[in-house]
């Protein structure tokens, strides 16, 4: 069999790791490819779900004795601690792996140290192969572990003239069914969906991840979070329907920010504490404005419909901008047509301090 380069193996490991997106949290997504001494692929694995075997363990089981003297190519530094599974560093040493090539070091103080353990056992360890690509595949987890609060995606839907509802308040549906299905797929990749009480009172959304055609719920549901300073969420609101876990985050529980409403950094810190690594902010415009003004949004996903309203509420309210020089600058990273709409993905540029 023909051998492959370490670079090629890492490309494959990143591809494998991505299969775990949405089911591994609060763990990262990880992919692993094992090469024998001739560079032939003898094992592949990825971390598929929380509590399941790590990528290295899956790949080692596949390779068996063929792993001895070989190279492990892993997207993230192998763990060094005993959690639900034993340390991967020890498993690699026991299997006789001679070299470990890692894309990104593990920022998690509880699990890191795998590289040092491997080196102490005489294994060659290298970092940095396709690091940017591997980082991008794990961006939510890595970002949240490094700074202690979730990676936050603000998603909104608007008309081409930036309206989120008509003048009479009607807003269902601005975008096409295809775009709404895309949103449900997005919900399936995050650990929490956040909405303001204004949206709950106006639209009574379910905020579950489901198949729009037949209404069936995805197996793994994100935590539903209503940001509701005074606890105004009605007792019969759909978010309380039991289809998924719900947290009504009030000032009494989270604390108040300078404006007397729910303290947003404290809310995110509490979500991190509850194991949320990626969260989807679904609005509405006022809550989104507050998160953006505080610099807490990591990615913007806008669904723009080919409609014009000319009046009605805008997709964003009060983001702390009063003059054009203070506009929140974005870098567009993707534009995709979804049904009859456009999905625009953009990253806020870091502001000068
Ligand atoms: N097009 C879209 O993508 C989209 C998405 C969602 C909603 N919408 C539309 O948006 C409209 C509702 O807008 P909205 O602005 O009233 O609702 P919202 O942004 O969902 O909720 C705003 C409310 O959140 C509460 N809140 C708690 N802590 C806050 C904080 N730190 N900062 C800001 N708000 C905080 C406030 O009420 P308390 O102080 O009482 O807690 C505030 O009035 C609806 O018509 C809905 O259809 C559109």
CSV table of C-alpha atoms and ligand atoms in Angstrom, one decimal:
chain,number,residue,atom,x,y,z
A,1,UNK,CA,0.0,0.0,0.0
A,2,UNK,CA,1.1,3.5,-0.7
A,3,UNK,CA,2.1,5.7,2.2
A,4,UNK,CA,0.8,9.3,2.8
A,5,UNK,CA,2.5,12.4,4.0
A,6,UNK,CA,2.0,13.6,7.6
A,7,UNK,CA,0.4,16.7,6.1
A,8,UNK,CA,-2.1,14.7,4.1
A,9,UNK,CA,-2.8,12.6,7.2
A,10,UNK,CA,-3.5,15.7,9.2
A,11,UNK,CA,-5.9,17.0,6.5
A,12,UNK,CA,-7.8,13.7,6.8
A,13,UNK,CA,-7.7,13.9,10.7
A,14,UNK,CA,-9.3,17.3,10.6
A,15,UNK,CA,-12.0,16.0,8.2
A,16,UNK,CA,-12.7,13.1,10.6
A,17,UNK,CA,-12.7,15.3,13.6
A,18,UNK,CA,-15.5,17.5,12.1
A,19,UNK,CA,-17.9,14.6,12.1
A,20,UNK,CA,-18.1,15.0,15.9
A,21,UNK,CA,-19.3,18.7,15.7
A,22,UNK,CA,-22.4,19.1,17.8
A,23,UNK,CA,-22.2,15.9,19.7
A,24,UNK,CA,-18.9,16.1,21.7
A,25,UNK,CA,-19.5,19.2,23.8
A,26,UNK,CA,-18.3,20.0,26.4
A,27,UNK,CA,-15.4,18.1,24.8
A,28,UNK,CA,-13.6,19.2,21.7
A,29,UNK,CA,-13.8,17.6,18.3
A,30,UNK,CA,-10.7,15.5,17.6
A,31,UNK,CA,-9.6,13.4,14.7
A,32,UNK,CA,-6.6,11.0,14.5
A,33,UNK,CA,-4.9,9.1,11.7
A,34,UNK,CA,-2.2,6.4,12.5
A,35,UNK,CA,0.5,5.7,10.0
A,36,UNK,CA,2.9,2.7,10.2
A,37,UNK,CA,6.6,3.1,9.7
A,38,UNK,CA,6.1,3.3,5.9
A,39,UNK,CA,3.5,6.0,6.2
A,40,UNK,CA,0.6,3.6,5.4
A,41,UNK,CA,-2.7,4.5,7.1
A,42,UNK,CA,-3.4,1.7,9.7
A,43,UNK,CA,-6.0,3.4,11.8
A,44,UNK,CA,-8.5,6.3,11.8
A,45,UNK,CA,-10.7,7.7,14.5
A,46,UNK,CA,-12.6,10.6,15.8
A,47,UNK,CA,-14.3,11.6,19.0
A,48,UNK,CA,-17.9,11.0,18.2
A,49,UNK,CA,-19.9,11.9,21.4
A,50,UNK,CA,-19.4,13.0,25.0
A,51,UNK,CA,-18.3,10.1,27.1
A,52,UNK,CA,-17.4,8.0,24.0
A,53,UNK,CA,-13.8,6.9,23.2
A,54,UNK,CA,-11.3,9.5,22.2
A,55,UNK,CA,-10.1,9.7,18.6
A,56,UNK,CA,-6.7,8.1,19.4
A,57,UNK,CA,-8.3,5.1,21.2
A,58,UNK,CA,-10.6,4.4,18.2
A,59,UNK,CA,-7.7,4.6,15.8
A,60,UNK,CA,-5.4,2.4,18.0
A,61,UNK,CA,-8.1,-0.2,18.3
A,62,UNK,CA,-8.3,-0.3,14.5
A,63,UNK,CA,-4.6,-0.5,14.0
A,64,UNK,CA,-3.8,-3.1,16.6
A,65,UNK,CA,-0.1,-4.3,16.4
A,66,UNK,CA,0.4,-2.3,13.2
A,67,UNK,CA,0.6,0.9,15.2
A,68,UNK,CA,4.0,-0.2,16.8
A,69,UNK,CA,6.8,2.1,15.6
A,70,UNK,CA,4.3,4.3,13.8
A,71,UNK,CA,3.2,7.9,13.8
A,72,UNK,CA,0.0,9.3,15.4
A,73,UNK,CA,-1.3,12.4,13.6
A,74,UNK,CA,-3.8,14.2,15.9
A,75,UNK,CA,-5.7,17.5,15.5
A,76,UNK,CA,-5.4,18.3,19.3
A,77,UNK,CA,-2.7,17.4,21.9
A,78,UNK,CA,-3.6,14.0,23.3
A,79,UNK,CA,-5.1,14.2,26.8
A,80,UNK,CA,-3.1,13.3,29.8
A,81,UNK,CA,-5.8,12.8,32.4
A,82,UNK,CA,-8.3,10.2,33.4
A,83,UNK,CA,-11.8,11.4,32.7
A,84,UNK,CA,-14.5,9.1,31.4
A,85,UNK,CA,-11.7,7.4,29.5
A,86,UNK,CA,-8.0,6.8,30.4
A,87,UNK,CA,-5.2,9.2,29.3
A,88,UNK,CA,-4.6,9.0,25.5
A,89,UNK,CA,-0.9,9.8,26.1
A,90,UNK,CA,-0.5,6.5,28.0
A,91,UNK,CA,-2.5,4.5,25.4
A,92,UNK,CA,-0.2,5.8,22.6
A,93,UNK,CA,2.9,4.9,24.7
A,94,UNK,CA,1.6,1.4,25.4
A,95,UNK,CA,0.9,0.9,21.7
A,96,UNK,CA,4.5,1.6,20.9
A,97,UNK,CA,3.9,4.8,18.9
A,98,UNK,CA,7.3,6.4,18.0
A,99,UNK,CA,6.1,9.8,16.8
A,100,UNK,CA,3.1,12.0,17.5
A,101,UNK,CA,2.3,15.0,15.3
A,102,UNK,CA,-0.2,17.4,16.8
A,103,UNK,CA,-1.9,20.4,15.1
A,104,UNK,CA,-2.9,22.4,18.2
A,105,UNK,CA,-1.9,22.3,21.9
A,106,UNK,CA,-4.6,21.6,24.4
A,107,UNK,CA,-5.5,24.8,26.3
A,108,UNK,CA,-7.5,22.9,28.9
A,109,UNK,CA,-5.4,22.9,32.1
A,110,UNK,CA,-7.2,19.7,33.3
A,111,UNK,CA,-6.3,17.6,30.3
A,112,UNK,CA,-3.1,19.2,28.9
A,113,UNK,CA,0.4,17.7,29.5
A,114,UNK,CA,0.0,14.9,27.0
A,115,UNK,CA,3.0,16.1,24.9
A,116,UNK,CA,5.3,16.2,28.0
A,117,UNK,CA,4.3,12.7,29.1
A,118,UNK,CA,4.9,11.4,25.6
A,119,UNK,CA,8.3,13.1,25.4
A,120,UNK,CA,9.3,11.7,28.8
A,121,UNK,CA,8.6,8.2,27.4
A,122,UNK,CA,10.9,8.8,24.5
A,123,UNK,CA,8.2,9.6,21.9
A,124,UNK,CA,9.0,12.3,19.3
A,125,UNK,CA,6.4,15.0,19.5
A,126,UNK,CA,5.9,17.8,16.9
A,127,UNK,CA,3.3,20.6,16.9
A,128,UNK,CA,1.9,22.9,14.3
A,129,UNK,CA,1.0,20.9,11.2
A,130,UNK,CA,-2.1,22.5,9.6
A,131,UNK,CA,-2.6,24.3,12.9
A,132,UNK,CA,-4.8,27.1,11.4
A,133,UNK,CA,-7.1,24.6,9.7
A,134,UNK,CA,-7.4,22.5,12.9
A,135,UNK,CA,-7.9,25.6,15.0
A,136,UNK,CA,-10.8,26.7,12.7
A,137,UNK,CA,-12.4,23.2,13.0
A,138,UNK,CA,-12.4,23.5,16.8
A,139,UNK,CA,-12.8,27.3,17.0
A,140,UNK,CA,-15.7,27.3,19.5
A,141,UNK,CA,-14.2,24.9,21.9
A,142,UNK,CA,-10.7,26.4,21.8
A,143,UNK,CA,-11.9,30.0,22.1
A,144,UNK,CA,-14.2,29.2,25.1
A,145,UNK,CA,-11.5,27.1,26.9
A,146,UNK,CA,-8.9,29.8,26.5
A,147,UNK,CA,-11.0,32.7,27.9
A,148,UNK,CA,-13.7,31.0,30.0
A,149,UNK,CA,-16.9,32.0,28.2
A,150,UNK,CA,-18.8,30.5,25.3
A,151,UNK,CA,-18.1,31.2,21.6
A,152,UNK,CA,-21.1,33.3,20.7
A,153,UNK,CA,-22.8,33.3,17.2
A,154,UNK,CA,-25.4,36.0,16.6
A,155,UNK,CA,-27.9,34.8,14.0
A,156,UNK,CA,-30.6,37.0,12.5
A,157,UNK,CA,-33.0,37.1,9.6
A,158,UNK,CA,-33.7,40.3,7.8
A,159,UNK,CA,-35.1,41.7,4.6
A,160,UNK,CA,-32.8,43.3,2.0
A,161,UNK,CA,-33.5,46.7,3.7
A,162,UNK,CA,-32.5,45.3,7.1
A,163,UNK,CA,-36.0,44.9,8.6
A,164,UNK,CA,-36.7,42.1,11.1
A,165,UNK,CA,-40.5,42.5,11.1
A,166,UNK,CA,-43.2,44.5,9.3
A,167,UNK,CA,-44.7,47.7,10.6
A,168,UNK,CA,-47.6,45.8,12.1
A,169,UNK,CA,-45.1,43.5,14.0
A,170,UNK,CA,-45.7,40.4,11.8
A,171,UNK,CA,-42.4,38.7,11.1
A,172,UNK,CA,-43.2,35.1,10.2
A,173,UNK,CA,-41.6,34.2,7.9
A,174,UNK,CA,-39.1,36.6,6.6
A,175,UNK,CA,-36.9,33.9,5.1
A,176,UNK,CA,-37.5,30.8,3.0
A,177,UNK,CA,-38.1,27.3,4.5
A,178,UNK,CA,-34.6,26.3,3.3
A,179,UNK,CA,-33.1,29.1,5.4
A,180,UNK,CA,-35.1,28.1,8.4
A,181,UNK,CA,-34.0,24.5,8.0
A,182,UNK,CA,-30.4,25.8,7.9
A,183,UNK,CA,-31.0,27.5,11.2
A,184,UNK,CA,-32.2,24.3,12.7
A,185,UNK,CA,-29.1,22.6,11.5
A,186,UNK,CA,-27.1,25.4,13.1
A,187,UNK,CA,-29.0,24.9,16.4
A,188,UNK,CA,-27.9,21.3,16.3
A,189,UNK,CA,-24.2,22.3,16.4
A,190,UNK,CA,-24.4,24.5,19.5
A,191,UNK,CA,-24.9,23.8,23.2
A,192,UNK,CA,-27.3,26.7,24.0
A,193,UNK,CA,-29.7,28.9,22.1
A,194,UNK,CA,-30.2,32.4,23.7
A,195,UNK,CA,-33.2,34.8,23.2
A,196,UNK,CA,-34.4,37.9,24.9
A,197,UNK,CA,-37.7,37.9,26.7
A,198,UNK,CA,-39.0,40.5,24.1
A,199,UNK,CA,-38.8,37.8,21.4
A,200,UNK,CA,-40.5,35.2,23.7
A,201,UNK,CA,-43.3,37.6,24.4
A,202,UNK,CA,-43.7,38.6,20.7
A,203,UNK,CA,-43.2,35.3,18.9
A,204,UNK,CA,-43.4,32.6,21.5
A,205,UNK,CA,-40.7,30.5,19.8
A,206,UNK,CA,-39.9,26.9,20.7
A,207,UNK,CA,-36.1,27.4,20.2
A,208,UNK,CA,-35.6,23.6,19.7
A,209,UNK,CA,-33.6,21.9,17.0
A,210,UNK,CA,-36.0,20.0,14.8
A,211,UNK,CA,-36.9,18.7,11.4
A,212,UNK,CA,-39.3,21.4,10.0
A,213,UNK,CA,-41.0,19.0,7.6
A,214,UNK,CA,-42.2,16.5,10.2
A,215,UNK,CA,-41.6,18.3,13.5
A,216,UNK,CA,-39.4,15.6,14.9
A,217,UNK,CA,-36.8,16.8,17.5
A,218,UNK,CA,-33.1,16.3,17.1
A,219,UNK,CA,-31.7,13.8,19.6
A,220,UNK,CA,-29.4,16.4,21.2
A,221,UNK,CA,-31.2,19.6,22.1
A,222,UNK,CA,-29.3,22.8,23.0
A,223,UNK,CA,-30.1,24.4,26.3
A,224,UNK,CA,-32.8,27.1,25.8
A,225,UNK,CA,-31.8,30.4,27.5
A,226,UNK,CA,-34.3,33.3,27.9
A,227,UNK,CA,-32.6,36.5,29.1
A,228,UNK,CA,-35.4,37.9,31.2
A,229,UNK,CA,-34.4,40.5,33.9
A,230,UNK,CA,-37.6,40.3,35.9
A,231,UNK,CA,-38.9,36.8,35.1
A,232,UNK,CA,-41.6,37.9,32.7
A,233,UNK,CA,-41.6,34.7,30.6
A,234,UNK,CA,-45.2,33.4,30.7
A,235,UNK,CA,-45.9,30.1,32.4
A,236,UNK,CA,-47.4,28.7,29.2
A,237,UNK,CA,-44.6,30.0,26.9
A,238,UNK,CA,-43.4,27.3,24.4
A,239,UNK,CA,-39.9,27.5,25.7
A,240,UNK,CA,-41.2,25.9,28.9
A,241,UNK,CA,-42.8,23.0,27.0
A,242,UNK,CA,-40.3,20.4,28.3
A,243,UNK,CA,-39.1,19.5,24.8
A,244,UNK,CA,-35.6,20.6,25.9
A,245,UNK,CA,-34.0,22.0,29.0
A,246,UNK,CA,-34.7,25.7,29.6
A,247,UNK,CA,-33.0,28.3,31.8
A,248,UNK,CA,-34.9,31.6,32.4
A,249,UNK,CA,-31.9,33.8,33.3
A,250,UNK,CA,-33.0,36.6,35.6
A,251,UNK,CA,-31.3,39.4,37.4
A,252,UNK,CA,-32.0,37.6,40.7
A,253,UNK,CA,-30.0,34.6,39.6
A,254,UNK,CA,-27.3,36.1,37.4
A,255,UNK,CA,-26.9,39.6,38.7
A,256,UNK,CA,-27.5,43.0,37.1
A,257,UNK,CA,-25.3,44.9,34.7
A,258,UNK,CA,-24.9,48.7,34.8
A,259,UNK,CA,-28.3,49.2,33.1
A,260,UNK,CA,-30.1,47.1,35.7
A,261,UNK,CA,-30.7,44.3,33.2
A,262,UNK,CA,-29.2,40.8,33.2
A,263,UNK,CA,-25.4,41.1,33.4
A,264,UNK,CA,-24.3,39.6,30.1
A,265,UNK,CA,-20.7,38.7,30.9
A,266,UNK,CA,-21.9,37.0,34.1
A,267,UNK,CA,-24.5,35.1,32.1
A,268,UNK,CA,-21.9,33.8,29.7
A,269,UNK,CA,-19.6,32.8,32.5
A,270,UNK,CA,-22.4,30.8,34.1
A,271,UNK,CA,-23.2,29.1,30.8
A,272,UNK,CA,-19.5,28.2,30.5
A,273,UNK,CA,-19.7,26.7,34.0
A,274,UNK,CA,-22.7,24.7,32.8
A,275,UNK,CA,-20.6,23.2,30.0
A,276,UNK,CA,-21.7,25.5,27.2
A,277,UNK,CA,-18.9,26.0,24.7
A,278,UNK,CA,-20.8,27.3,21.7
A,279,UNK,CA,-24.0,29.4,21.9
A,280,UNK,CA,-26.4,30.8,19.3
A,281,UNK,CA,-27.9,34.2,20.0
A,282,UNK,CA,-31.2,34.3,18.2
A,283,UNK,CA,-32.2,37.8,19.2
A,284,UNK,CA,-34.0,39.8,19.2
A,285,UNK,CA,-32.6,43.1,18.1
A,286,UNK,CA,-32.3,44.7,21.6
A,287,UNK,CA,-30.5,41.8,23.2
A,288,UNK,CA,-28.3,41.4,20.2
A,289,UNK,CA,-27.4,45.1,20.4
A,290,UNK,CA,-26.4,44.7,24.0
A,291,UNK,CA,-24.2,41.7,23.3
A,292,UNK,CA,-22.6,43.5,20.3
A,293,UNK,CA,-22.1,46.7,22.2
A,294,UNK,CA,-20.3,44.7,24.9
A,295,UNK,CA,-18.0,43.1,22.3
A,296,UNK,CA,-19.2,39.6,23.2
A,297,UNK,CA,-20.2,38.3,19.7
A,298,UNK,CA,-17.7,36.1,17.9
A,299,UNK,CA,-19.5,35.4,14.7
A,300,UNK,CA,-22.5,36.9,12.8
A,301,UNK,CA,-24.7,34.8,10.6
A,302,UNK,CA,-27.3,36.9,8.7
A,303,UNK,CA,-30.0,35.4,6.6
A,304,UNK,CA,-31.0,38.1,4.1
A,305,UNK,CA,-34.3,37.6,2.2
A,306,UNK,CA,-35.0,39.2,-1.1
A,307,UNK,CA,-37.9,41.3,0.3
A,308,UNK,CA,-38.3,45.0,1.0
A,309,UNK,CA,-40.5,46.4,3.8
A,310,UNK,CA,-39.6,50.1,4.0
A,311,UNK,CA,-40.9,50.2,7.6
A,312,UNK,CA,-40.9,48.1,10.7
A,313,UNK,CA,-38.3,47.2,13.3
A,314,UNK,CA,-34.7,46.7,12.3
A,315,UNK,CA,-32.6,43.6,12.8
A,316,UNK,CA,-30.4,45.4,15.4
A,317,UNK,CA,-31.2,48.0,18.0
A,318,UNK,CA,-28.8,50.1,20.1
A,319,UNK,CA,-25.5,48.4,19.6
A,320,UNK,CA,-23.6,51.3,21.2
A,321,UNK,CA,-22.9,53.0,17.9
A,322,UNK,CA,-23.9,56.7,17.3
A,323,UNK,CA,-21.4,57.8,14.7
A,324,UNK,CA,-20.1,56.0,11.5
A,325,UNK,CA,-16.5,55.9,12.9
A,326,UNK,CA,-17.8,53.7,15.7
A,327,UNK,CA,-19.5,51.2,13.4
A,328,UNK,CA,-18.8,47.6,14.2
A,329,UNK,CA,-16.6,46.4,11.4
A,330,UNK,CA,-17.1,42.9,10.1
A,331,UNK,CA,-15.0,40.7,7.8
A,332,UNK,CA,-17.2,38.6,5.6
A,333,UNK,CA,-15.9,35.0,5.6
A,334,UNK,CA,-18.7,33.2,3.6
A,335,UNK,CA,-21.6,34.1,1.4
A,336,UNK,CA,-23.9,31.1,0.5
A,337,UNK,CA,-27.3,31.1,-1.2
A,338,UNK,CA,-29.8,29.1,0.9
A,339,UNK,CA,-33.1,28.6,-1.0
A,340,UNK,CA,-34.1,32.1,-2.2
A,341,UNK,CA,-32.1,33.8,0.6
A,342,UNK,CA,-28.4,34.7,1.2
A,343,UNK,CA,-26.6,33.5,4.3
A,344,UNK,CA,-23.8,35.8,5.1
A,345,UNK,CA,-21.2,34.8,7.7
A,346,UNK,CA,-18.9,37.5,9.1
A,347,UNK,CA,-16.5,38.0,12.0
A,348,UNK,CA,-16.4,41.2,14.0
A,349,UNK,CA,-12.9,42.8,13.7
A,350,UNK,CA,-11.2,43.4,17.0
A,351,UNK,CA,-11.7,47.0,18.2
A,352,UNK,CA,-8.7,49.1,19.1
A,353,UNK,CA,-8.6,49.5,22.9
B,1,LIG,N1,-35.4,38.8,12.5
B,1,LIG,C1,-34.9,38.2,13.5
B,1,LIG,O1,-33.9,37.5,13.3
B,1,LIG,C2,-35.5,38.2,14.8
B,1,LIG,C3,-35.0,37.4,15.8
B,1,LIG,C4,-35.6,37.5,17.1
B,1,LIG,C5,-36.6,38.4,17.3
B,1,LIG,N2,-37.0,39.2,16.3
B,1,LIG,C6,-38.1,40.1,16.5
B,1,LIG,O2,-37.7,41.0,17.6
B,1,LIG,C7,-38.8,41.5,18.3
B,1,LIG,C8,-38.5,41.6,19.7
B,1,LIG,O3,-37.4,42.5,19.9
B,1,LIG,P1,-36.9,43.0,21.3
B,1,LIG,O4,-35.8,43.9,21.0
B,1,LIG,O5,-38.1,43.5,22.1
B,1,LIG,O6,-36.6,41.6,22.0
B,1,LIG,P2,-35.3,40.9,22.6
B,1,LIG,O7,-34.1,41.5,22.2
B,1,LIG,O8,-35.5,39.5,22.4
B,1,LIG,O9,-35.5,41.1,24.1
B,1,LIG,C9,-35.1,42.4,24.7
B,1,LIG,C10,-35.4,42.3,26.2
B,1,LIG,O10,-34.4,41.4,26.8
B,1,LIG,C11,-34.3,41.7,28.1
B,1,LIG,N3,-32.9,41.8,28.6
B,1,LIG,C12,-32.5,41.3,29.7
B,1,LIG,N4,-31.2,41.6,29.9
B,1,LIG,C13,-30.8,42.4,28.9
B,1,LIG,C14,-29.6,43.1,28.5
B,1,LIG,N5,-28.5,43.0,29.3
B,1,LIG,N6,-29.6,43.8,27.4
B,1,LIG,C15,-30.7,43.9,26.6
B,1,LIG,N7,-31.9,43.3,26.9
B,1,LIG,C16,-31.9,42.6,28.0
B,1,LIG,C17,-35.0,43.1,28.3
B,1,LIG,O11,-36.2,43.0,29.0
B,1,LIG,P3,-36.2,42.8,30.5
B,1,LIG,O12,-35.3,43.9,31.0
B,1,LIG,O13,-37.6,42.9,31.0
B,1,LIG,O14,-35.6,41.5,30.8
B,1,LIG,C18,-35.2,43.6,26.9
B,1,LIG,O15,-36.3,44.4,26.7
B,1,LIG,C19,-39.9,40.6,17.9
B,1,LIG,O16,-40.8,41.4,17.1
B,1,LIG,C20,-39.3,39.5,17.1
B,1,LIG,O17,-40.2,39.1,16.1
B,1,LIG,C21,-36.5,39.1,15.1
